Amino acid sequence: MEELLLLIKYLFLGLVQGFTEPIPISSSGHLVLLQDIFGVGVSGLSFEVLVNFGSLIAVLMIYWKDIIHLAKNGINYLTTKDKAYHDDFMFIIYLVVATIPAAVLGLLLDDYIEATFADRAKMVGITLVITGIALWIIRNLRGNKNDGALTMKDAIIVGFAQSVALLPGISRSGATIVAAMLLGMKQETALRFSFLMFIPVSVGTMMLSVDDVVNDPNFNTLWIPYLIAFIAAIIATYYSLRWFMNIMRKGNLKYFAFYCFIVGIIAFILL
């Protein structure tokens, strides 16, 4: 019975992590709140790395055609200098530039953020409300910038917006999509740019965490629960992202704003 409850616990955490990863309500923030409410916290970094890897696989499954298209046209531009491939080549450059701020600030400030925001549940409550305000501001925006209209300034601003998500409770997808739409990007372009940015960030996190995974004392005894959470994260992220893409097309971001307000206020008052 105890083993079954353990499997259910990790299945639940994997589903929550996977479902909340693509949508602008902060997956890490929800895991923090669940740990406080239900006492379902997990020790060690391996779990976070594995469920993040599961979400990465789901994102790759959805955007694999875009990735192949960009890679092929990027190589074609480097070899031929044909202007037909210029916009896709620059899109790749902008993705690389946008990844840098979060990578650098994450390495420099990660320990400081952990130590400073010890009361993580209260912090998540505050940052969820902030996320809700940001989503409310852009709820009716309809930009006109497509892939070819992006600039280096856009990439840098969205990159710094992504680094704000280092704070507990700030959604990575929310921060980047809000910044992108405030800069005038179309919903589809903002969404693609945000989730293609997620790929190098996720890969970099995994590479930096290999040692933690290898040396995790829980891995040998918890590999089955970890595997269940990993598979759950893939499935939940895939369908959640598909659903969110439809939400973005319809412009219903206000509902996420309402959700962030409600959960954020409850977390701040009660936890």
PDB file of N, CA and C in Angstrom, residues 37-131:
ATOM      1  N   ILE A  37       1.075  22.326   0.853  1.00  0.00           N
ATOM      2  CA  ILE A  37      -0.312  21.938   1.156  1.00  0.00           C
ATOM      3  C   ILE A  37      -0.424  20.459   1.511  1.00  0.00           C
ATOM      4  N   PHE A  38       0.207  19.603   0.681  1.00  0.00           N
ATOM      5  CA  PHE A  38       0.009  18.163   0.831  1.00  0.00           C
ATOM      6  C   PHE A  38       1.210  17.423   1.409  1.00  0.00           C
ATOM      7  N   GLY A  39       2.307  18.152   1.624  1.00  0.00           N
ATOM      8  CA  GLY A  39       3.502  17.487   2.127  1.00  0.00           C
ATOM      9  C   GLY A  39       4.027  16.434   1.164  1.00  0.00           C
ATOM     10  N   VAL A  40       4.019  16.767  -0.135  1.00  0.00           N
ATOM     11  CA  VAL A  40       4.461  15.797  -1.142  1.00  0.00           C
ATOM     12  C   VAL A  40       5.788  16.230  -1.765  1.00  0.00           C
ATOM     13  N   GLY A  41       6.604  16.890  -0.978  1.00  0.00           N
ATOM     14  CA  GLY A  41       7.888  17.328  -1.487  1.00  0.00           C
ATOM     15  C   GLY A  41       8.799  16.168  -1.815  1.00  0.00           C
ATOM     16  N   VAL A  42       9.718  16.389  -2.767  1.00  0.00           N
ATOM     17  CA  VAL A  42      10.699  15.368  -3.119  1.00  0.00           C
ATOM     18  C   VAL A  42      12.086  15.942  -2.899  1.00  0.00           C
ATOM     19  N   SER A  43      12.997  15.098  -2.448  1.00  0.00           N
ATOM     20  CA  SER A  43      14.362  15.553  -2.203  1.00  0.00           C
ATOM     21  C   SER A  43      15.234  15.212  -3.391  1.00  0.00           C
ATOM     22  N   GLY A  44      16.284  15.985  -3.567  1.00  0.00           N
ATOM     23  CA  GLY A  44      17.205  15.722  -4.669  1.00  0.00           C
ATOM     24  C   GLY A  44      16.796  16.452  -5.933  1.00  0.00           C
ATOM     25  N   LEU A  45      17.784  16.734  -6.789  1.00  0.00           N
ATOM     26  CA  LEU A  45      17.541  17.487  -8.017  1.00  0.00           C
ATOM     27  C   LEU A  45      17.145  16.591  -9.176  1.00  0.00           C
ATOM     28  N   SER A  46      17.394  15.288  -9.078  1.00  0.00           N
ATOM     29  CA  SER A  46      17.136  14.379 -10.187  1.00  0.00           C
ATOM     30  C   SER A  46      15.695  14.425 -10.647  1.00  0.00           C
ATOM     31  N   PHE A  47      14.755  14.499  -9.711  1.00  0.00           N
ATOM     32  CA  PHE A  47      13.344  14.521 -10.076  1.00  0.00           C
ATOM     33  C   PHE A  47      13.036  15.725 -10.953  1.00  0.00           C
ATOM     34  N   GLU A  48      13.466  16.913 -10.534  1.00  0.00           N
ATOM     35  CA  GLU A  48      13.201  18.121 -11.307  1.00  0.00           C
ATOM     36  C   GLU A  48      13.824  18.040 -12.691  1.00  0.00           C
ATOM     37  N   VAL A  49      15.044  17.511 -12.761  1.00  0.00           N
ATOM     38  CA  VAL A  49      15.729  17.388 -14.042  1.00  0.00           C
ATOM     39  C   VAL A  49      14.976  16.441 -14.968  1.00  0.00           C
ATOM     40  N   LEU A  50      14.515  15.318 -14.432  1.00  0.00           N
ATOM     41  CA  LEU A  50      13.833  14.316 -15.255  1.00  0.00           C
ATOM     42  C   LEU A  50      12.485  14.807 -15.765  1.00  0.00           C
ATOM     43  N   VAL A  51      11.691  15.442 -14.912  1.00  0.00           N
ATOM     44  CA  VAL A  51      10.391  15.922 -15.390  1.00  0.00           C
ATOM     45  C   VAL A  51      10.575  17.076 -16.365  1.00  0.00           C
ATOM     46  N   ASN A  52      11.610  17.879 -16.154  1.00  0.00           N
ATOM     47  CA  ASN A  52      11.937  18.937 -17.108  1.00  0.00           C
ATOM     48  C   ASN A  52      12.325  18.334 -18.459  1.00  0.00           C
ATOM     49  N   PHE A  53      13.070  17.230 -18.421  1.00  0.00           N
ATOM     50  CA  PHE A  53      13.454  16.530 -19.640  1.00  0.00           C
ATOM     51  C   PHE A  53      12.212  15.978 -20.343  1.00  0.00           C
ATOM     52  N   GLY A  54      11.248  15.482 -19.551  1.00  0.00           N
ATOM     53  CA  GLY A  54       9.997  15.011 -20.127  1.00  0.00           C
ATOM     54  C   GLY A  54       9.267  16.123 -20.858  1.00  0.00           C
ATOM     55  N   SER A  55       9.208  17.306 -20.249  1.00  0.00           N
ATOM     56  CA  SER A  55       8.577  18.460 -20.899  1.00  0.00           C
ATOM     57  C   SER A  55       9.323  18.846 -22.168  1.00  0.00           C
ATOM     58  N   LEU A  56      10.645  18.774 -22.118  1.00  0.00           N
ATOM     59  CA  LEU A  56      11.453  19.081 -23.306  1.00  0.00           C
ATOM     60  C   LEU A  56      11.103  18.157 -24.463  1.00  0.00           C
ATOM     61  N   ILE A  57      10.973  16.860 -24.183  1.00  0.00           N
ATOM     62  CA  ILE A  57      10.617  15.902 -25.237  1.00  0.00           C
ATOM     63  C   ILE A  57       9.279  16.263 -25.868  1.00  0.00           C
ATOM     64  N   ALA A  58       8.316  16.650 -25.037  1.00  0.00           N
ATOM     65  CA  ALA A  58       6.993  17.030 -25.552  1.00  0.00           C
ATOM     66  C   ALA A  58       7.087  18.263 -26.448  1.00  0.00           C
ATOM     67  N   VAL A  59       7.871  19.255 -26.041  1.00  0.00           N
ATOM     68  CA  VAL A  59       8.049  20.465 -26.845  1.00  0.00           C
ATOM     69  C   VAL A  59       8.711  20.122 -28.173  1.00  0.00           C
ATOM     70  N   LEU A  60       9.710  19.236 -28.143  1.00  0.00           N
ATOM     71  CA  LEU A  60      10.374  18.804 -29.376  1.00  0.00           C
ATOM     72  C   LEU A  60       9.400  18.081 -30.303  1.00  0.00           C
ATOM     73  N   MET A  61       8.513  17.286 -29.742  1.00  0.00           N
ATOM     74  CA  MET A  61       7.521  16.564 -30.545  1.00  0.00           C
ATOM     75  C   MET A  61       6.602  17.539 -31.289  1.00  0.00           C
ATOM     76  N   ILE A  62       6.264  18.645 -30.654  1.00  0.00           N
ATOM     77  CA  ILE A  62       5.346  19.610 -31.256  1.00  0.00           C
ATOM     78  C   ILE A  62       6.052  20.526 -32.257  1.00  0.00           C
ATOM     79  N   TYR A  63       7.281  20.913 -31.931  1.00  0.00           N
ATOM     80  CA  TYR A  63       7.972  21.898 -32.763  1.00  0.00           C
ATOM     81  C   TYR A  63       9.074  21.297 -33.633  1.00  0.00           C
ATOM     82  N   TRP A  64       9.079  19.982 -33.837  1.00  0.00           N
ATOM     83  CA  TRP A  64      10.183  19.366 -34.574  1.00  0.00           C
ATOM     84  C   TRP A  64      10.259  19.863 -36.025  1.00  0.00           C
ATOM     85  N   LYS A  65       9.123  20.134 -36.641  1.00  0.00           N
ATOM     86  CA  LYS A  65       9.148  20.644 -38.026  1.00  0.00           C
ATOM     87  C   LYS A  65       9.782  22.029 -38.080  1.00  0.00           C
ATOM     88  N   ASP A  66       9.458  22.882 -37.100  1.00  0.00           N
ATOM     89  CA  ASP A  66      10.057  24.217 -37.036  1.00  0.00           C
ATOM     90  C   ASP A  66      11.563  24.125 -36.831  1.00  0.00           C
ATOM     91  N   ILE A  67      11.984  23.210 -35.967  1.00  0.00           N
ATOM     92  CA  ILE A  67      13.408  23.054 -35.670  1.00  0.00           C
ATOM     93  C   ILE A  67      14.166  22.610 -36.914  1.00  0.00           C
ATOM     94  N   ILE A  68      13.631  21.620 -37.622  1.00  0.00           N
ATOM     95  CA  ILE A  68      14.282  21.130 -38.849  1.00  0.00           C
ATOM     96  C   ILE A  68      14.316  22.232 -39.904  1.00  0.00           C
ATOM     97  N   HIS A  69      13.211  22.945 -40.036  1.00  0.00           N
ATOM     98  CA  HIS A  69      13.128  24.042 -41.005  1.00  0.00           C
ATOM     99  C   HIS A  69      14.177  25.115 -40.721  1.00  0.00           C
ATOM    100  N   LEU A  70      14.272  25.530 -39.454  1.00  0.00           N
ATOM    101  CA  LEU A  70      15.245  26.561 -39.079  1.00  0.00           C
ATOM    102  C   LEU A  70      16.682  26.070 -39.272  1.00  0.00           C
ATOM    103  N   ALA A  71      16.946  24.835 -38.862  1.00  0.00           N
ATOM    104  CA  ALA A  71      18.300  24.291 -38.983  1.00  0.00           C
ATOM    105  C   ALA A  71      18.716  24.209 -40.456  1.00  0.00           C
ATOM    106  N   LYS A  72      17.818  23.713 -41.289  1.00  0.00           N
ATOM    107  CA  LYS A  72      18.142  23.560 -42.714  1.00  0.00           C
ATOM    108  C   LYS A  72      18.371  24.911 -43.383  1.00  0.00           C
ATOM    109  N   ASN A  73      17.477  25.862 -43.112  1.00  0.00           N
ATOM    110  CA  ASN A  73      17.629  27.174 -43.731  1.00  0.00           C
ATOM    111  C   ASN A  73      18.797  27.961 -43.146  1.00  0.00           C
ATOM    112  N   GLY A  74      19.096  27.729 -41.872  1.00  0.00           N
ATOM    113  CA  GLY A  74      20.269  28.372 -41.278  1.00  0.00           C
ATOM    114  C   GLY A  74      21.555  27.910 -41.939  1.00  0.00           C
ATOM    115  N   ILE A  75      21.660  26.613 -42.156  1.00  0.00           N
ATOM    116  CA  ILE A  75      22.837  26.050 -42.831  1.00  0.00           C
ATOM    117  C   ILE A  75      22.899  26.539 -44.273  1.00  0.00           C
ATOM    118  N   ASN A  76      21.749  26.586 -44.951  1.00  0.00           N
ATOM    119  CA  ASN A  76      21.710  27.063 -46.336  1.00  0.00           C
ATOM    120  C   ASN A  76      22.180  28.507 -46.438  1.00  0.00           C
ATOM    121  N   TYR A  77      21.812  29.327 -45.446  1.00  0.00           N
ATOM    122  CA  TYR A  77      22.248  30.726 -45.481  1.00  0.00           C
ATOM    123  C   TYR A  77      23.760  30.827 -45.295  1.00  0.00           C
ATOM    124  N   LEU A  78      24.303  30.036 -44.382  1.00  0.00           N
ATOM    125  CA  LEU A  78      25.748  30.072 -44.134  1.00  0.00           C
ATOM    126  C   LEU A  78      26.545  29.623 -45.357  1.00  0.00           C
ATOM    127  N   THR A  79      25.993  28.692 -46.099  1.00  0.00           N
ATOM    128  CA  THR A  79      26.726  28.140 -47.249  1.00  0.00           C
ATOM    129  C   THR A  79      26.485  28.907 -48.544  1.00  0.00           C
ATOM    130  N   THR A  80      25.310  29.546 -48.673  1.00  0.00           N
ATOM    131  CA  THR A  80      24.987  30.205 -49.953  1.00  0.00           C
ATOM    132  C   THR A  80      24.833  31.724 -49.842  1.00  0.00           C
ATOM    133  N   LYS A  81      24.586  32.229 -48.639  1.00  0.00           N
ATOM    134  CA  LYS A  81      24.278  33.651 -48.400  1.00  0.00           C
ATOM    135  C   LYS A  81      23.044  34.116 -49.176  1.00  0.00           C
ATOM    136  N   ASP A  82      22.201  33.184 -49.519  1.00  0.00           N
ATOM    137  CA  ASP A  82      20.967  33.502 -50.236  1.00  0.00           C
ATOM    138  C   ASP A  82      20.017  34.249 -49.290  1.00  0.00           C
ATOM    139  N   LYS A  83      19.508  35.405 -49.730  1.00  0.00           N
ATOM    140  CA  LYS A  83      18.650  36.226 -48.887  1.00  0.00           C
ATOM    141  C   LYS A  83      17.339  35.520 -48.523  1.00  0.00           C
ATOM    142  N   ALA A  84      16.977  34.511 -49.292  1.00  0.00           N
ATOM    143  CA  ALA A  84      15.741  33.776 -49.007  1.00  0.00           C
ATOM    144  C   ALA A  84      15.807  33.076 -47.649  1.00  0.00           C
ATOM    145  N   TYR A  85      17.034  32.794 -47.203  1.00  0.00           N
ATOM    146  CA  TYR A  85      17.213  32.086 -45.934  1.00  0.00           C
ATOM    147  C   TYR A  85      17.604  33.017 -44.782  1.00  0.00           C
ATOM    148  N   HIS A  86      17.708  34.323 -45.078  1.00  0.00           N
ATOM    149  CA  HIS A  86      18.227  35.272 -44.086  1.00  0.00           C
ATOM    150  C   HIS A  86      17.365  35.363 -42.829  1.00  0.00           C
ATOM    151  N   ASP A  87      16.044  35.457 -43.008  1.00  0.00           N
ATOM    152  CA  ASP A  87      15.157  35.630 -41.854  1.00  0.00           C
ATOM    153  C   ASP A  87      15.247  34.445 -40.894  1.00  0.00           C
ATOM    154  N   ASP A  88      15.310  33.232 -41.433  1.00  0.00           N
ATOM    155  CA  ASP A  88      15.406  32.050 -40.568  1.00  0.00           C
ATOM    156  C   ASP A  88      16.756  32.005 -39.861  1.00  0.00           C
ATOM    157  N   PHE A  89      17.810  32.407 -40.552  1.00  0.00           N
ATOM    158  CA  PHE A  89      19.135  32.446 -39.916  1.00  0.00           C
ATOM    159  C   PHE A  89      19.142  33.439 -38.756  1.00  0.00           C
ATOM    160  N   MET A  90      18.563  34.619 -38.984  1.00  0.00           N
ATOM    161  CA  MET A  90      18.527  35.633 -37.926  1.00  0.00           C
ATOM    162  C   MET A  90      17.628  35.187 -36.771  1.00  0.00           C
ATOM    163  N   PHE A  91      16.560  34.444 -37.072  1.00  0.00           N
ATOM    164  CA  PHE A  91      15.691  33.925 -36.012  1.00  0.00           C
ATOM    165  C   PHE A  91      16.498  33.027 -35.075  1.00  0.00           C
ATOM    166  N   ILE A  92      17.392  32.218 -35.643  1.00  0.00           N
ATOM    167  CA  ILE A  92      18.256  31.353 -34.834  1.00  0.00           C
ATOM    168  C   ILE A  92      19.187  32.206 -33.965  1.00  0.00           C
ATOM    169  N   ILE A  93      19.769  33.236 -34.560  1.00  0.00           N
ATOM    170  CA  ILE A  93      20.663  34.135 -33.817  1.00  0.00           C
ATOM    171  C   ILE A  93      19.912  34.781 -32.656  1.00  0.00           C
ATOM    172  N   TYR A  94      18.698  35.225 -32.917  1.00  0.00           N
ATOM    173  CA  TYR A  94      17.906  35.864 -31.859  1.00  0.00           C
ATOM    174  C   TYR A  94      17.590  34.877 -30.739  1.00  0.00           C
ATOM    175  N   LEU A  95      17.319  33.630 -31.085  1.00  0.00           N
ATOM    176  CA  LEU A  95      17.067  32.614 -30.059  1.00  0.00           C
ATOM    177  C   LEU A  95      18.298  32.413 -29.174  1.00  0.00           C
ATOM    178  N   VAL A  96      19.466  32.377 -29.796  1.00  0.00           N
ATOM    179  CA  VAL A  96      20.718  32.201 -29.048  1.00  0.00           C
ATOM    180  C   VAL A  96      20.943  33.396 -28.115  1.00  0.00           C
ATOM    181  N   VAL A  97      20.781  34.603 -28.649  1.00  0.00           N
ATOM    182  CA  VAL A  97      20.970  35.819 -27.853  1.00  0.00           C
ATOM    183  C   VAL A  97      19.980  35.856 -26.684  1.00  0.00           C
ATOM    184  N   ALA A  98      18.725  35.487 -26.946  1.00  0.00           N
ATOM    185  CA  ALA A  98      17.691  35.533 -25.914  1.00  0.00           C
ATOM    186  C   ALA A  98      17.932  34.525 -24.801  1.00  0.00           C
ATOM    187  N   THR A  99      18.703  33.489 -25.078  1.00  0.00           N
ATOM    188  CA  THR A  99      18.984  32.460 -24.081  1.00  0.00           C
ATOM    189  C   THR A  99      20.061  32.902 -23.086  1.00  0.00           C
ATOM    190  N   ILE A 100      20.927  33.819 -23.514  1.00  0.00           N
ATOM    191  CA  ILE A 100      22.110  34.183 -22.723  1.00  0.00           C
ATOM    192  C   ILE A 100      21.787  34.808 -21.363  1.00  0.00           C
ATOM    193  N   PRO A 101      20.875  35.808 -21.270  1.00  0.00           N
ATOM    194  CA  PRO A 101      20.647  36.439 -19.954  1.00  0.00           C
ATOM    195  C   PRO A 101      20.253  35.455 -18.861  1.00  0.00           C
ATOM    196  N   ALA A 102      19.288  34.559 -19.154  1.00  0.00           N
ATOM    197  CA  ALA A 102      18.848  33.606 -18.132  1.00  0.00           C
ATOM    198  C   ALA A 102      19.967  32.640 -17.761  1.00  0.00           C
ATOM    199  N   ALA A 103      20.761  32.239 -18.751  1.00  0.00           N
ATOM    200  CA  ALA A 103      21.857  31.307 -18.475  1.00  0.00           C
ATOM    201  C   ALA A 103      22.892  31.935 -17.556  1.00  0.00           C
ATOM    202  N   VAL A 104      23.284  33.175 -17.848  1.00  0.00           N
ATOM    203  CA  VAL A 104      24.306  33.864 -17.045  1.00  0.00           C
ATOM    204  C   VAL A 104      23.776  34.199 -15.650  1.00  0.00           C
ATOM    205  N   LEU A 105      22.590  34.796 -15.600  1.00  0.00           N
ATOM    206  CA  LEU A 105      22.032  35.187 -14.304  1.00  0.00           C
ATOM    207  C   LEU A 105      21.681  33.963 -13.455  1.00  0.00           C
ATOM    208  N   GLY A 106      21.286  32.877 -14.115  1.00  0.00           N
ATOM    209  CA  GLY A 106      20.995  31.649 -13.380  1.00  0.00           C
ATOM    210  C   GLY A 106      22.229  31.112 -12.677  1.00  0.00           C
ATOM    211  N   LEU A 107      23.361  31.129 -13.369  1.00  0.00           N
ATOM    212  CA  LEU A 107      24.608  30.657 -12.770  1.00  0.00           C
ATOM    213  C   LEU A 107      25.072  31.560 -11.633  1.00  0.00           C
ATOM    214  N   LEU A 108      24.858  32.872 -11.803  1.00  0.00           N
ATOM    215  CA  LEU A 108      25.356  33.836 -10.814  1.00  0.00           C
ATOM    216  C   LEU A 108      24.446  33.965  -9.596  1.00  0.00           C
ATOM    217  N   LEU A 109      23.130  33.869  -9.805  1.00  0.00           N
ATOM    218  CA  LEU A 109      22.185  34.238  -8.748  1.00  0.00           C
ATOM    219  C   LEU A 109      21.375  33.092  -8.172  1.00  0.00           C
ATOM    220  N   ASP A 110      21.521  31.889  -8.699  1.00  0.00           N
ATOM    221  CA  ASP A 110      20.667  30.780  -8.270  1.00  0.00           C
ATOM    222  C   ASP A 110      20.741  30.548  -6.754  1.00  0.00           C
ATOM    223  N   ASP A 111      21.959  30.464  -6.211  1.00  0.00           N
ATOM    224  CA  ASP A 111      22.128  30.232  -4.771  1.00  0.00           C
ATOM    225  C   ASP A 111      21.587  31.401  -3.953  1.00  0.00           C
ATOM    226  N   TYR A 112      21.793  32.615  -4.451  1.00  0.00           N
ATOM    227  CA  TYR A 112      21.318  33.815  -3.750  1.00  0.00           C
ATOM    228  C   TYR A 112      19.791  33.834  -3.689  1.00  0.00           C
ATOM    229  N   ILE A 113      19.146  33.490  -4.798  1.00  0.00           N
ATOM    230  CA  ILE A 113      17.684  33.472  -4.846  1.00  0.00           C
ATOM    231  C   ILE A 113      17.139  32.420  -3.882  1.00  0.00           C
ATOM    232  N   GLU A 114      17.788  31.238  -3.861  1.00  0.00           N
ATOM    233  CA  GLU A 114      17.365  30.167  -2.941  1.00  0.00           C
ATOM    234  C   GLU A 114      17.420  30.634  -1.496  1.00  0.00           C
ATOM    235  N   ALA A 115      18.509  31.325  -1.145  1.00  0.00           N
ATOM    236  CA  ALA A 115      18.700  31.756   0.238  1.00  0.00           C
ATOM    237  C   ALA A 115      17.798  32.929   0.606  1.00  0.00           C
ATOM    238  N   THR A 116      17.582  33.834  -0.335  1.00  0.00           N
ATOM    239  CA  THR A 116      16.827  35.055  -0.055  1.00  0.00           C
ATOM    240  C   THR A 116      15.336  34.783   0.118  1.00  0.00           C
ATOM    241  N   PHE A 117      14.802  33.917  -0.737  1.00  0.00           N
ATOM    242  CA  PHE A 117      13.367  33.663  -0.704  1.00  0.00           C
ATOM    243  C   PHE A 117      13.095  32.333  -0.018  1.00  0.00           C
ATOM    244  N   ALA A 118      13.397  32.297   1.274  1.00  0.00           N
ATOM    245  CA  ALA A 118      13.243  31.064   2.042  1.00  0.00           C
ATOM    246  C   ALA A 118      11.762  30.695   2.197  1.00  0.00           C
ATOM    247  N   ASP A 119      10.914  31.707   2.400  1.00  0.00           N
ATOM    248  CA  ASP A 119       9.476  31.444   2.505  1.00  0.00           C
ATOM    249  C   ASP A 119       8.907  31.385   1.088  1.00  0.00           C
ATOM    250  N   ARG A 120       9.129  30.250   0.444  1.00  0.00           N
ATOM    251  CA  ARG A 120       8.828  30.133  -0.977  1.00  0.00           C
ATOM    252  C   ARG A 120       7.334  30.191  -1.277  1.00  0.00           C
ATOM    253  N   ALA A 121       6.505  29.688  -0.391  1.00  0.00           N
ATOM    254  CA  ALA A 121       5.064  29.698  -0.635  1.00  0.00           C
ATOM    255  C   ALA A 121       4.528  31.133  -0.689  1.00  0.00           C
ATOM    256  N   LYS A 122       4.953  31.974   0.253  1.00  0.00           N
ATOM    257  CA  LYS A 122       4.553  33.386   0.257  1.00  0.00           C
ATOM    258  C   LYS A 122       5.048  34.081  -1.009  1.00  0.00           C
ATOM    259  N   MET A 123       6.282  33.765  -1.385  1.00  0.00           N
ATOM    260  CA  MET A 123       6.873  34.366  -2.573  1.00  0.00           C
ATOM    261  C   MET A 123       6.097  33.967  -3.816  1.00  0.00           C
ATOM    262  N   VAL A 124       5.718  32.702  -3.904  1.00  0.00           N
ATOM    263  CA  VAL A 124       4.941  32.230  -5.045  1.00  0.00           C
ATOM    264  C   VAL A 124       3.602  32.967  -5.101  1.00  0.00           C
ATOM    265  N   GLY A 125       2.978  33.185  -3.938  1.00  0.00           N
ATOM    266  CA  GLY A 125       1.722  33.930  -3.903  1.00  0.00           C
ATOM    267  C   GLY A 125       1.869  35.317  -4.514  1.00  0.00           C
ATOM    268  N   ILE A 126       2.938  36.018  -4.137  1.00  0.00           N
ATOM    269  CA  ILE A 126       3.186  37.374  -4.654  1.00  0.00           C
ATOM    270  C   ILE A 126       3.456  37.347  -6.153  1.00  0.00           C
ATOM    271  N   THR A 127       4.336  36.431  -6.569  1.00  0.00           N
ATOM    272  CA  THR A 127       4.732  36.410  -7.982  1.00  0.00           C
ATOM    273  C   THR A 127       3.606  35.922  -8.891  1.00  0.00           C
ATOM    274  N   LEU A 128       2.719  35.077  -8.378  1.00  0.00           N
ATOM    275  CA  LEU A 128       1.563  34.679  -9.181  1.00  0.00           C
ATOM    276  C   LEU A 128       0.639  35.870  -9.431  1.00  0.00           C
ATOM    277  N   VAL A 129       0.462  36.715  -8.430  1.00  0.00           N
ATOM    278  CA  VAL A 129      -0.342  37.924  -8.614  1.00  0.00           C
ATOM    279  C   VAL A 129       0.317  38.841  -9.645  1.00  0.00           C
ATOM    280  N   ILE A 130       1.644  38.977  -9.561  1.00  0.00           N
ATOM    281  CA  ILE A 130       2.376  39.791 -10.540  1.00  0.00           C
ATOM    282  C   ILE A 130       2.193  39.219 -11.945  1.00  0.00           C
ATOM    283  N   THR A 131       2.276  37.886 -12.061  1.00  0.00           N
ATOM    284  CA  THR A 131       2.061  37.234 -13.354  1.00  0.00           C
ATOM    285  C   THR A 131       0.655  37.523 -13.874  1.00  0.00           C
TER     286      THR A 131
END
